[in-house]
mmCIF file of C-alpha atoms in Angstrom:
data_model
loop_
_atom_site.group_PDB
_atom_site.id
_atom_site.type_symbol
_atom_site.label_atom_id
_atom_site.label_comp_id
_atom_site.label_asym_id
_atom_site.label_seq_id
_atom_site.Cartn_x
_atom_site.Cartn_y
_atom_site.Cartn_z
ATOM 1 C CA MET A 120 0.000 0.000 0.000
ATOM 2 C CA ILE A 121 2.844 2.392 0.840
ATOM 3 C CA ASP A 122 4.690 1.540 -2.375
ATOM 4 C CA ARG A 123 1.544 2.132 -4.407
ATOM 5 C CA THR A 124 0.970 5.499 -2.735
ATOM 6 C CA SER A 125 4.563 6.571 -3.358
ATOM 7 C CA THR A 126 4.298 5.516 -7.011
ATOM 8 C CA ILE A 127 1.138 7.558 -7.478
ATOM 9 C CA ALA A 128 2.799 10.532 -5.775
ATOM 10 C CA GLU A 129 5.829 10.277 -8.085
ATOM 11 C CA ARG A 130 3.532 10.355 -11.109
ATOM 12 C CA VAL A 131 1.303 13.171 -9.907
ATOM 13 C CA THR A 132 3.922 15.524 -8.407
ATOM 14 C CA PRO A 133 5.628 16.610 -11.685
ATOM 15 C CA TRP A 134 2.315 17.510 -13.316
ATOM 16 C CA ALA A 135 1.140 19.301 -10.188
ATOM 17 C CA LEU A 136 4.372 21.319 -10.328
ATOM 18 C CA GLY A 137 3.814 22.060 -14.021
ATOM 19 C CA THR A 138 0.282 23.245 -13.333
ATOM 20 C CA THR A 139 1.537 25.492 -10.519
ATOM 21 C CA VAL A 140 4.195 27.006 -12.795
ATOM 22 C CA LEU A 141 1.552 27.596 -15.474
ATOM 23 C CA LEU A 142 -0.743 29.444 -13.069
ATOM 24 C CA LEU A 143 2.078 31.483 -11.519
ATOM 25 C CA SER A 144 3.373 32.370 -14.972
ATOM 26 C CA MET A 145 -0.049 33.706 -15.945
ATOM 27 C CA ALA A 146 -0.199 35.619 -12.682
ATOM 28 C CA SER A 147 3.243 37.072 -13.466
ATOM 29 C CA VAL A 148 2.394 38.416 -16.929
ATOM 30 C CA THR A 149 -1.065 39.654 -15.931
ATOM 31 C CA GLY A 150 0.352 41.859 -13.194
ATOM 32 C CA SER A 151 -0.873 39.877 -10.183
ATOM 33 C CA ALA A 152 2.607 38.598 -9.292
ATOM 34 C CA GLY A 153 4.917 40.394 -11.690
ATOM 35 C CA VAL A 154 5.080 42.808 -14.613
ATOM 36 C CA ARG A 155 1.973 43.084 -16.774
ATOM 37 C CA SER A 156 2.567 42.378 -20.449
ATOM 38 C CA ALA A 157 0.787 44.048 -23.376
ATOM 39 C CA LEU A 158 1.000 40.969 -25.612
ATOM 40 C CA PRO A 159 -2.224 39.212 -26.675
ATOM 41 C CA LEU A 160 -3.634 36.729 -24.188
ATOM 42 C CA PRO A 161 -3.230 33.655 -26.452
ATOM 43 C CA VAL A 162 0.492 34.403 -26.744
ATOM 44 C CA LEU A 163 0.842 34.730 -22.979
ATOM 45 C CA VAL A 164 -1.090 31.497 -22.418
ATOM 46 C CA ALA A 165 1.142 29.669 -24.917
ATOM 47 C CA VAL A 166 4.321 30.898 -23.226
ATOM 48 C CA ALA A 167 2.961 29.988 -19.778
ATOM 49 C CA ALA A 168 1.958 26.529 -21.048
ATOM 50 C CA CYS A 169 5.473 25.985 -22.403
ATOM 51 C CA CYS A 170 6.903 26.952 -19.011
ATOM 52 C CA GLY A 171 4.510 24.575 -17.212
ATOM 53 C CA LEU A 172 5.296 21.663 -19.542
ATOM 54 C CA ALA A 173 9.040 22.247 -19.225
ATOM 55 C CA ALA A 174 8.721 22.354 -15.421
ATOM 56 C CA ALA A 175 6.717 19.094 -15.416
ATOM 57 C CA LEU A 176 9.470 17.398 -17.431
ATOM 58 C CA GLY A 177 12.333 19.185 -15.685
ATOM 59 C CA ARG A 178 13.233 16.198 -13.521
ATOM 60 C CA ARG A 179 14.121 14.246 -16.661
ATOM 61 C CA TRP A 180 15.207 17.007 -19.036
ATOM 62 C CA LEU A 181 16.809 19.981 -17.328
ATOM 63 C CA TRP A 182 18.182 21.979 -20.251
ATOM 64 C CA PRO A 183 14.821 22.535 -22.021
ATOM 65 C CA LEU A 184 13.533 23.978 -18.742
ATOM 66 C CA VAL A 185 16.617 26.204 -18.450
ATOM 67 C CA ALA A 186 16.145 27.456 -21.999
ATOM 68 C CA VAL A 187 12.414 28.125 -21.599
ATOM 69 C CA GLY A 188 12.960 29.843 -18.240
ATOM 70 C CA ALA A 189 15.724 32.048 -19.693
ATOM 71 C CA VAL A 190 13.642 33.113 -22.692
ATOM 72 C CA ALA A 191 10.527 33.745 -20.610
ATOM 73 C CA HIS A 192 12.400 35.861 -18.079
ATOM 74 C CA LEU A 193 14.343 37.805 -20.682
ATOM 75 C CA TRP A 194 11.280 38.458 -22.814
ATOM 76 C CA LEU A 195 8.424 38.849 -20.322
ATOM 77 C CA VAL A 196 10.077 38.874 -16.862
ATOM 78 C CA MET A 197 8.246 35.589 -16.282
ATOM 79 C CA TRP A 198 10.026 34.154 -13.232
ATOM 80 C CA PRO A 199 8.416 30.763 -12.149
ATOM 81 C CA ALA A 200 10.212 28.579 -14.744
ATOM 82 C CA ALA A 201 13.574 30.173 -13.860
ATOM 83 C CA VAL A 202 13.041 29.429 -10.170
ATOM 84 C CA VAL A 203 12.268 25.746 -10.854
ATOM 85 C CA ALA A 204 15.253 25.499 -13.227
ATOM 86 C CA SER A 205 17.606 26.843 -10.544
ATOM 87 C CA TYR A 206 16.276 24.345 -8.003
ATOM 88 C CA TYR A 207 16.701 21.384 -10.363
ATOM 89 C CA ALA A 208 20.173 22.607 -11.303
ATOM 90 C CA GLY A 209 21.139 22.496 -7.630
ATOM 91 C CA THR A 210 19.863 18.940 -7.250
ATOM 92 C CA ARG A 211 21.451 17.684 -10.491
ATOM 93 C CA PHE A 212 24.895 19.250 -10.684
ATOM 94 C CA ARG A 213 27.624 17.365 -8.832
ATOM 95 C CA ARG A 214 30.762 18.877 -10.329
ATOM 96 C CA ARG A 215 31.784 22.380 -9.368
ATOM 97 C CA ARG A 216 32.569 23.249 -12.967
ATOM 98 C CA ASP A 217 28.992 22.615 -14.096
ATOM 99 C CA LEU A 218 27.640 24.567 -11.146
ATOM 100 C CA TRP A 219 29.819 27.588 -11.758
ATOM 101 C CA LEU A 220 28.997 27.592 -15.463
ATOM 102 C CA TYR A 221 25.299 27.591 -14.633
ATOM 103 C CA VAL A 222 25.742 30.437 -12.123
ATOM 104 C CA ALA A 223 27.772 32.476 -14.621
ATOM 105 C CA GLY A 224 25.153 31.972 -17.323
ATOM 106 C CA ALA A 225 22.365 32.930 -14.917
ATOM 107 C CA VAL A 226 24.199 36.098 -13.867
ATOM 108 C CA VAL A 227 24.667 37.099 -17.517
ATOM 109 C CA LEU A 228 21.000 36.390 -18.172
ATOM 110 C CA PHE A 229 19.810 38.523 -15.252
ATOM 111 C CA ALA A 230 22.144 41.349 -16.234
ATOM 112 C CA LEU A 231 20.870 41.226 -19.808
ATOM 113 C CA ALA A 232 17.258 41.071 -18.601
ATOM 114 C CA GLY A 233 17.873 44.115 -16.417
ATOM 115 C CA LEU A 234 19.386 45.968 -19.378
ATOM 116 C CA VAL A 235 16.414 45.097 -21.606
ATOM 117 C CA SER A 236 13.983 46.177 -18.879
ATOM 118 C CA SER A 237 15.776 49.467 -18.426
ATOM 119 C CA TRP A 238 15.183 50.267 -22.104
ATOM 120 C CA ASN A 239 11.440 49.905 -21.579
ATOM 121 C CA GLU A 240 9.403 52.663 -20.104
ATOM 122 C CA GLY A 241 6.941 52.441 -17.281
ATOM 123 C CA TYR A 242 6.462 49.825 -14.623
ATOM 124 C CA ARG A 243 8.843 47.193 -16.080
ATOM 125 C CA ALA A 244 11.783 49.584 -16.053
ATOM 126 C CA LEU A 245 11.033 50.464 -12.431
ATOM 127 C CA VAL A 246 10.638 46.891 -11.255
ATOM 128 C CA ALA A 247 13.246 44.968 -13.288
ATOM 129 C CA GLY A 248 15.483 47.657 -14.728
ATOM 130 C CA THR A 249 17.278 49.073 -11.685
ATOM 131 C CA ALA A 250 20.481 47.533 -10.340
ATOM 132 C CA VAL A 251 19.061 47.002 -6.856
ATOM 133 C CA ASN A 252 15.999 45.170 -8.140
ATOM 134 C CA VAL A 253 18.107 43.071 -10.487
ATOM 135 C CA LEU A 254 20.248 41.975 -7.537
ATOM 136 C CA LEU A 255 17.191 41.239 -5.414
ATOM 137 C CA MET A 256 15.491 39.279 -8.171
ATOM 138 C CA GLY A 257 18.701 37.374 -8.878
ATOM 139 C CA GLY A 258 19.061 36.434 -5.230
ATOM 140 C CA ALA A 259 15.435 35.364 -4.961
ATOM 141 C CA MET A 260 15.165 33.592 -8.320
ATOM 142 C CA LEU A 261 18.682 32.189 -8.569
ATOM 143 C CA GLY A 262 20.339 32.106 -5.156
ATOM 144 C CA LEU A 263 17.624 30.712 -2.882
ATOM 145 C CA PRO A 264 16.362 27.944 -5.234
ATOM 146 C CA LEU A 265 19.931 26.961 -6.080
ATOM 147 C CA VAL A 266 20.921 26.707 -2.414
ATOM 148 C CA ALA A 267 17.776 24.684 -1.669
ATOM 149 C CA GLY A 268 18.568 22.359 -4.565
ATOM 150 C CA LEU A 269 22.157 21.909 -3.403
ATOM 151 C CA TRP A 270 20.952 21.021 0.105
ATOM 152 C CA VAL A 271 18.422 18.513 -1.223
ATOM 153 C CA GLY A 272 21.027 16.971 -3.534
ATOM 154 C CA ALA A 273 23.566 16.644 -0.728
ATOM 155 C CA ARG A 274 20.924 15.087 1.523
ATOM 156 C CA ARG A 275 20.033 12.577 -1.172
ATOM 157 C CA GLN A 276 23.691 11.666 -1.566
ATOM 158 C CA VAL A 277 24.024 11.078 2.165
ATOM 159 C CA LEU A 278 20.866 8.978 2.267
ATOM 160 C CA ASP A 279 21.965 6.944 -0.749
ATOM 161 C CA ALA A 280 25.355 6.340 0.846
ATOM 162 C CA MET A 281 23.743 5.297 4.127
ATOM 163 C CA ARG A 282 21.321 3.019 2.302
ATOM 164 C CA GLU A 283 24.118 1.433 0.310
ATOM 165 C CA GLN A 284 26.159 0.963 3.469
ATOM 166 C CA SER A 285 23.242 -0.646 5.298
ATOM 167 C CA GLU A 286 22.601 -2.972 2.359
ATOM 168 C CA GLN A 287 26.280 -3.900 2.312
ATOM 169 C CA LEU A 288 26.224 -4.604 6.047
ATOM 170 C CA LEU A 289 23.087 -6.698 5.613
ATOM 171 C CA ARG A 290 24.695 -8.703 2.822
ATOM 172 C CA GLU A 291 27.782 -9.281 4.950
ATOM 173 C CA GLN A 292 25.634 -10.322 7.903
ATOM 174 C CA VAL A 293 23.685 -12.789 5.754
ATOM 175 C CA LEU A 294 26.945 -14.136 4.356
ATOM 176 C CA ARG A 295 28.396 -14.619 7.842
ATOM 177 C CA ALA A 296 25.189 -16.324 8.979
ATOM 178 C CA ASP A 297 25.329 -18.647 5.967
ATOM 179 C CA GLN A 298 28.947 -19.478 6.665
ATOM 180 C CA ALA A 299 28.214 -20.167 10.329
ATOM 181 C CA ARG A 300 25.247 -22.348 9.386
ATOM 182 C CA ASP A 301 27.297 -24.298 6.850
ATOM 183 C CA GLN A 302 30.050 -24.833 9.399
ATOM 184 C CA GLU A 303 27.549 -26.048 11.993
ATOM 185 C CA ARG A 304 25.916 -28.379 9.482
ATOM 186 C CA ALA A 305 29.320 -29.772 8.560
ATOM 187 C CA ARG A 306 30.150 -30.281 12.234
ATOM 188 C CA ILE A 307 26.865 -32.106 12.856
ATOM 189 C CA ALA A 308 27.468 -34.247 9.773
ATOM 190 C CA ARG A 309 30.922 -35.222 11.069
ATOM 191 C CA GLU A 310 29.533 -36.091 14.498
ATOM 192 C CA MET A 311 26.743 -38.212 13.003
ATOM 193 C CA HIS A 312 29.191 -39.974 10.717
ATOM 194 C CA ASP A 313 31.698 -40.662 13.484
ATOM 195 C CA VAL A 314 29.164 -41.843 16.078
ATOM 196 C CA VAL A 315 25.889 -43.032 14.540
ATOM 197 C CA ALA A 316 27.235 -44.423 11.282
ATOM 198 C CA HIS A 317 29.988 -46.291 13.127
ATOM 199 C CA ARG A 318 27.527 -47.902 15.540
ATOM 200 C CA VAL A 319 25.085 -48.893 12.795
ATOM 201 C CA SER A 320 27.923 -50.334 10.717
ATOM 202 C CA LEU A 321 28.972 -52.492 13.663
ATOM 203 C CA MET A 322 25.374 -53.630 14.064
ATOM 204 C CA VAL A 323 25.224 -54.652 10.389
ATOM 205 C CA LEU A 324 28.505 -56.535 10.652
ATOM 206 C CA HIS A 325 27.409 -58.421 13.759
ATOM 207 C CA ALA A 326 24.065 -59.210 12.126
ATOM 208 C CA GLY A 327 25.911 -60.600 9.107
ATOM 209 C CA ALA A 328 28.119 -62.738 11.317
ATOM 210 C CA LEU A 329 25.096 -63.985 13.231
ATOM 211 C CA GLU A 330 23.328 -64.836 9.975
ATOM 212 C CA VAL A 331 26.278 -66.949 8.814
ATOM 213 C CA ASN A 332 26.723 -68.736 12.140
ATOM 214 C CA ALA A 333 23.035 -68.975 13.139
ATOM 215 C CA PRO A 334 22.093 -72.255 14.898
ATOM 216 C CA ASP A 335 18.676 -72.345 13.210
ATOM 217 C CA ALA A 336 16.772 -70.856 10.283
ATOM 218 C CA ARG A 337 14.635 -68.522 12.411
ATOM 219 C CA THR A 338 17.697 -66.899 13.958
ATOM 220 C CA ALA A 339 19.299 -66.532 10.536
ATOM 221 C CA GLU A 340 16.144 -64.914 9.186
ATOM 222 C CA ALA A 341 16.022 -62.464 12.091
ATOM 223 C CA ALA A 342 19.711 -61.653 11.631
ATOM 224 C CA ALA A 343 19.171 -61.084 7.903
ATOM 225 C CA LEU A 344 16.275 -58.755 8.686
ATOM 226 C CA ILE A 345 18.373 -56.817 11.198
ATOM 227 C CA GLY A 346 21.175 -56.528 8.658
ATOM 228 C CA GLY A 347 18.758 -55.295 5.968
ATOM 229 C CA VAL A 348 17.239 -52.708 8.269
ATOM 230 C CA GLY A 349 20.728 -51.583 9.312
ATOM 231 C CA ARG A 350 21.867 -51.235 5.710
ATOM 232 C CA GLU A 351 18.772 -49.214 4.899
ATOM 233 C CA ALA A 352 19.462 -47.058 7.953
ATOM 234 C CA LEU A 353 22.990 -46.476 6.637
ATOM 235 C CA THR A 354 21.551 -45.464 3.276
ATOM 236 C CA ASN A 355 19.145 -43.027 4.913
ATOM 237 C CA LEU A 356 21.927 -41.723 7.116
ATOM 238 C CA ARG A 357 24.092 -41.196 4.054
ATOM 239 C CA GLU A 358 21.293 -39.165 2.471
ATOM 240 C CA VAL A 359 20.923 -37.086 5.639
ATOM 241 C CA LEU A 360 24.653 -36.449 5.760
ATOM 242 C CA GLY A 361 24.548 -35.402 2.118
ATOM 243 C CA VAL A 362 21.795 -32.918 2.909
ATOM 244 C CA LEU A 363 23.763 -31.538 5.849
ATOM 245 C CA ARG A 364 26.892 -31.112 3.769
ATOM 246 C CA SER A 365 25.030 -29.601 0.837
ATOM 247 C CA ALA A 366 23.988 -25.966 0.550
ATOM 248 C CA ASP A 367 20.726 -27.159 -1.018
ATOM 249 C CA PRO A 368 18.491 -28.631 1.721
ATOM 250 C CA GLY A 369 16.226 -30.259 -0.863
ATOM 251 C CA ARG A 370 18.923 -32.622 -2.066
ATOM 252 C CA GLY A 371 18.187 -36.315 -2.145
ATOM 253 C CA PRO A 372 14.930 -38.274 -2.595
ATOM 254 C CA GLN A 373 12.364 -37.859 0.148
ATOM 255 C CA PRO A 374 9.871 -40.556 1.206
ATOM 256 C CA THR A 375 6.187 -40.146 0.347
ATOM 257 C CA LEU A 376 2.996 -42.129 0.873
ATOM 258 C CA ALA A 377 4.076 -44.409 -1.949
ATOM 259 C CA ASP A 378 6.800 -45.722 0.380
ATOM 260 C CA LEU A 379 4.407 -46.304 3.276
ATOM 261 C CA ASP A 380 3.786 -49.986 2.544
ATOM 262 C CA ARG A 381 7.513 -50.702 2.574
ATOM 263 C CA LEU A 382 7.736 -49.028 5.988
ATOM 264 C CA LEU A 383 4.844 -51.117 7.309
ATOM 265 C CA ASP A 384 6.388 -54.308 5.912
ATOM 266 C CA GLN A 385 9.536 -53.666 7.902
ATOM 267 C CA SER A 386 7.518 -53.530 11.109
ATOM 268 C CA ARG A 387 5.592 -56.663 10.125
ATOM 269 C CA ALA A 388 8.869 -58.467 9.531
ATOM 270 C CA LEU A 389 9.813 -57.726 13.135
ATOM 271 C CA GLY A 390 6.730 -59.556 14.368
ATOM 272 C CA ILE A 391 4.239 -56.696 14.795
ATOM 273 C CA VAL A 392 0.792 -56.946 13.243
ATOM 274 C CA VAL A 393 0.248 -53.698 11.334
ATOM 275 C CA ASN A 394 -3.069 -53.052 9.607
ATOM 276 C CA ARG A 395 -3.418 -50.267 7.064
ATOM 277 C CA HIS A 396 -6.774 -48.596 6.438
ATOM 278 C CA ASP A 397 -7.294 -46.065 3.652
ATOM 279 C CA GLU A 398 -10.423 -43.924 3.817
ATOM 280 C CA GLY A 399 -11.613 -41.538 1.148
ATOM 281 C CA ARG A 400 -10.520 -41.262 -2.455
ATOM 282 C CA PRO A 401 -6.713 -41.159 -2.837
ATOM 283 C CA ARG A 402 -5.486 -38.146 -4.811
ATOM 284 C CA PRO A 403 -2.177 -36.441 -5.516
ATOM 285 C CA LEU A 404 -1.050 -34.321 -2.587
ATOM 286 C CA PRO A 405 1.746 -31.763 -2.156
ATOM 287 C CA PRO A 406 5.133 -33.405 -1.484
ATOM 288 C CA THR A 407 5.379 -31.665 1.884
ATOM 289 C CA ALA A 408 2.076 -33.153 3.040
ATOM 290 C CA GLU A 409 2.997 -36.687 1.935
ATOM 291 C CA ARG A 410 6.465 -36.441 3.455
ATOM 292 C CA THR A 411 5.050 -35.191 6.757
ATOM 293 C CA ALA A 412 2.473 -38.015 6.826
ATOM 294 C CA TYR A 413 5.207 -40.566 6.208
ATOM 295 C CA ARG A 414 7.292 -39.193 9.095
ATOM 296 C CA VAL A 415 4.268 -39.293 11.407
ATOM 297 C CA VAL A 416 3.741 -43.007 10.720
ATOM 298 C CA GLN A 417 7.471 -43.706 10.994
ATOM 299 C CA GLU A 418 7.803 -42.031 14.402
ATOM 300 C CA ALA A 419 4.620 -43.666 15.709
ATOM 301 C CA LEU A 420 5.819 -47.143 14.654
ATOM 302 C CA THR A 421 9.213 -46.450 16.203
ATOM 303 C CA ASN A 422 7.495 -45.694 19.519
ATOM 304 C CA VAL A 423 5.478 -48.903 19.205
ATOM 305 C CA HIS A 424 8.699 -50.878 18.741
ATOM 306 C CA LYS A 425 10.282 -49.167 21.727
ATOM 307 C CA HIS A 426 7.464 -49.156 24.242
ATOM 308 C CA ALA A 427 4.610 -51.466 23.196
ATOM 309 C CA GLY A 428 6.332 -54.704 22.318
ATOM 310 C CA ASP A 429 4.437 -56.659 19.644
ATOM 311 C CA ALA A 430 1.142 -54.801 20.130
ATOM 312 C CA GLU A 431 -1.165 -54.898 17.146
ATOM 313 C CA THR A 432 -1.176 -51.523 15.428
ATOM 314 C CA ASP A 433 -3.648 -49.842 13.069
ATOM 315 C CA VAL A 434 -2.604 -47.163 10.587
ATOM 316 C CA TYR A 435 -5.385 -45.008 9.137
ATOM 317 C CA VAL A 436 -4.821 -42.748 6.139
ATOM 318 C CA ARG A 437 -7.895 -40.574 5.652
ATOM 319 C CA TYR A 438 -8.274 -38.316 2.632
ATOM 320 C CA ARG A 439 -10.397 -35.417 3.830
ATOM 321 C CA PRO A 440 -11.561 -32.591 1.528
ATOM 322 C CA ALA A 441 -9.209 -30.044 3.096
ATOM 323 C CA GLU A 442 -6.605 -32.170 4.845
ATOM 324 C CA LEU A 443 -4.882 -35.518 5.067
ATOM 325 C CA GLU A 444 -5.509 -37.209 8.407
ATOM 326 C CA VAL A 445 -3.116 -39.859 9.694
ATOM 327 C CA LEU A 446 -3.975 -41.953 12.747
ATOM 328 C CA VAL A 447 -1.661 -44.580 14.280
ATOM 329 C CA ARG A 448 -2.837 -46.483 17.351
ATOM 330 C CA ASN A 449 -1.875 -49.725 19.038
ATOM 331 C CA ARG A 450 -4.274 -52.071 20.788
ATOM 332 C CA SER A 451 -2.408 -52.542 24.049
ATOM 333 C CA CYS A 452 0.268 -50.753 26.005
ATOM 334 C CA ALA A 453 2.312 -53.670 27.266
ATOM 335 C CA VAL A 454 5.896 -52.660 27.881
ATOM 336 C CA ALA A 455 8.355 -54.445 25.635
ATOM 337 C CA GLU A 456 11.063 -56.568 27.153
ATOM 338 C CA GLY A 457 14.342 -54.725 27.091
ATOM 339 C CA ASP A 458 12.576 -51.451 26.497
ATOM 340 C CA LEU A 459 14.681 -49.421 24.053
ATOM 341 C CA PRO A 460 16.002 -46.072 25.186
ATOM 342 C CA GLY A 461 14.535 -42.939 23.677
ATOM 343 C CA SER A 462 15.605 -39.339 23.519
ATOM 344 C CA GLY A 463 12.201 -38.062 24.595
ATOM 345 C CA TRP A 464 12.187 -35.566 21.715
ATOM 346 C CA GLY A 465 10.576 -37.703 19.027
ATOM 347 C CA LEU A 466 7.007 -36.460 19.494
ATOM 348 C CA VAL A 467 8.216 -32.929 20.164
ATOM 349 C CA GLY A 468 10.095 -32.825 16.876
ATOM 350 C CA LEU A 469 7.172 -34.486 15.115
ATOM 351 C CA ARG A 470 4.772 -31.873 16.465
ATOM 352 C CA GLU A 471 7.064 -29.105 15.233
ATOM 353 C CA ARG A 472 7.254 -30.722 11.792
ATOM 354 C CA VAL A 473 3.465 -30.993 11.524
ATOM 355 C CA GLU A 474 2.895 -27.453 12.758
ATOM 356 C CA LEU A 475 5.428 -26.093 10.287
ATOM 357 C CA ALA A 476 3.328 -27.728 7.573
ATOM 358 C CA GLY A 477 0.289 -25.875 8.951
ATOM 359 C CA GLY A 478 -1.263 -28.938 10.590
ATOM 360 C CA ARG A 479 -2.060 -30.266 14.052
ATOM 361 C CA LEU A 480 -0.824 -33.230 16.096
ATOM 362 C CA GLU A 481 -2.458 -35.017 19.010
ATOM 363 C CA ALA A 482 -0.723 -37.809 20.874
ATOM 364 C CA GLY A 483 -1.620 -39.608 24.077
ATOM 365 C CA PRO A 484 -2.970 -42.798 25.702
ATOM 366 C CA ARG A 485 -6.370 -44.155 24.710
ATOM 367 C CA ASP A 486 -9.228 -44.665 27.154
ATOM 368 C CA GLU A 487 -9.545 -48.335 26.244
ATOM 369 C CA GLY A 488 -5.794 -48.875 26.506
ATOM 370 C CA GLY A 489 -2.961 -48.345 24.162
ATOM 371 C CA PHE A 490 -1.576 -45.215 22.586
ATOM 372 C CA GLN A 491 -2.468 -43.185 19.529
ATOM 373 C CA VAL A 492 -0.967 -40.431 17.365
ATOM 374 C CA LEU A 493 -3.345 -38.307 15.264
ATOM 375 C CA ALA A 494 -2.113 -35.757 12.740
ATOM 376 C CA GLY A 495 -4.098 -33.485 10.444
ATOM 377 C CA ILE A 496 -2.056 -32.114 7.552
ATOM 378 C CA PRO A 497 -3.452 -29.496 5.120
ATOM 379 C CA ALA A 498 -3.852 -30.998 1.669
ATOM 380 C CA ALA A 499 -4.038 -27.717 -0.252
#
């Protein structure tokens, strides 16, 4: 709204200035604010219109305004265009040479205008033909507008320099923040590689050794499953490390609802009964929504493995008109033997992920026993 108002003001102001110069020029040649001219009215209106048009375009083209103002003052003692030209000259000229040339030309013009006025008889010779009046008119029409223009130009230069400096500081601050973030991401990637990847690799190796030396087929099958899950975890960890080391956070394939069955099959292979229920008509959803839904199911199943043993679990994927609803609940809440340790931040991070996607997350024990996680993710 502010930008639109400023744009309108920038368009209207030059023409408002031109209209003001036109009216003041007519007042000058009709005797209301200057020396009355005996020329026909159409001629005076044409000259005033030229002065107004030149003043309206003076911000872009200065020299036409200077020429029109000089002719109008020399011919008819018409002063408004000359005043605007002096102001714009002060705002435009940066080199002292240009400024002094303009001042010298203006002084010659005023001296010549005073000489021409002194040759005329009557009121014009009295007003614009004496040396004192020429000096006063030169100070008012040349000096004051020029000084005002110089002040405005200097102020604009200072503001532009301050704005450029602030933009430079902002760019440097953003660059330092990016460098610090990249360094922190690299540090986290190194820590994850040195600690997590090493432990998972050892788990895969021991699972492979157990599979080879298993006393029975069931143990070998369980060891093979553990090794497969560990290798997949290493693959996912490698993708995460690649994202951390990359400047592009979107690098690497991300899981969607199409990968949900594979996730459920992994839990089934570990001995948990997982039932999937789809409600509503499936339709393409934004990648963020599908990825968030996948992470909700993944975290909920992880908690089932940690805390509910082999409890039967139901996964509901409900396609609502405005959102995708995901519900994961287990039938009982029996504590698993050798309960796995947890960080305690899984549901907290999951809630943050869902809320960042514009959704909601509810998690807690059920009245009839068990635990459930319910997430509503906007589908638009």
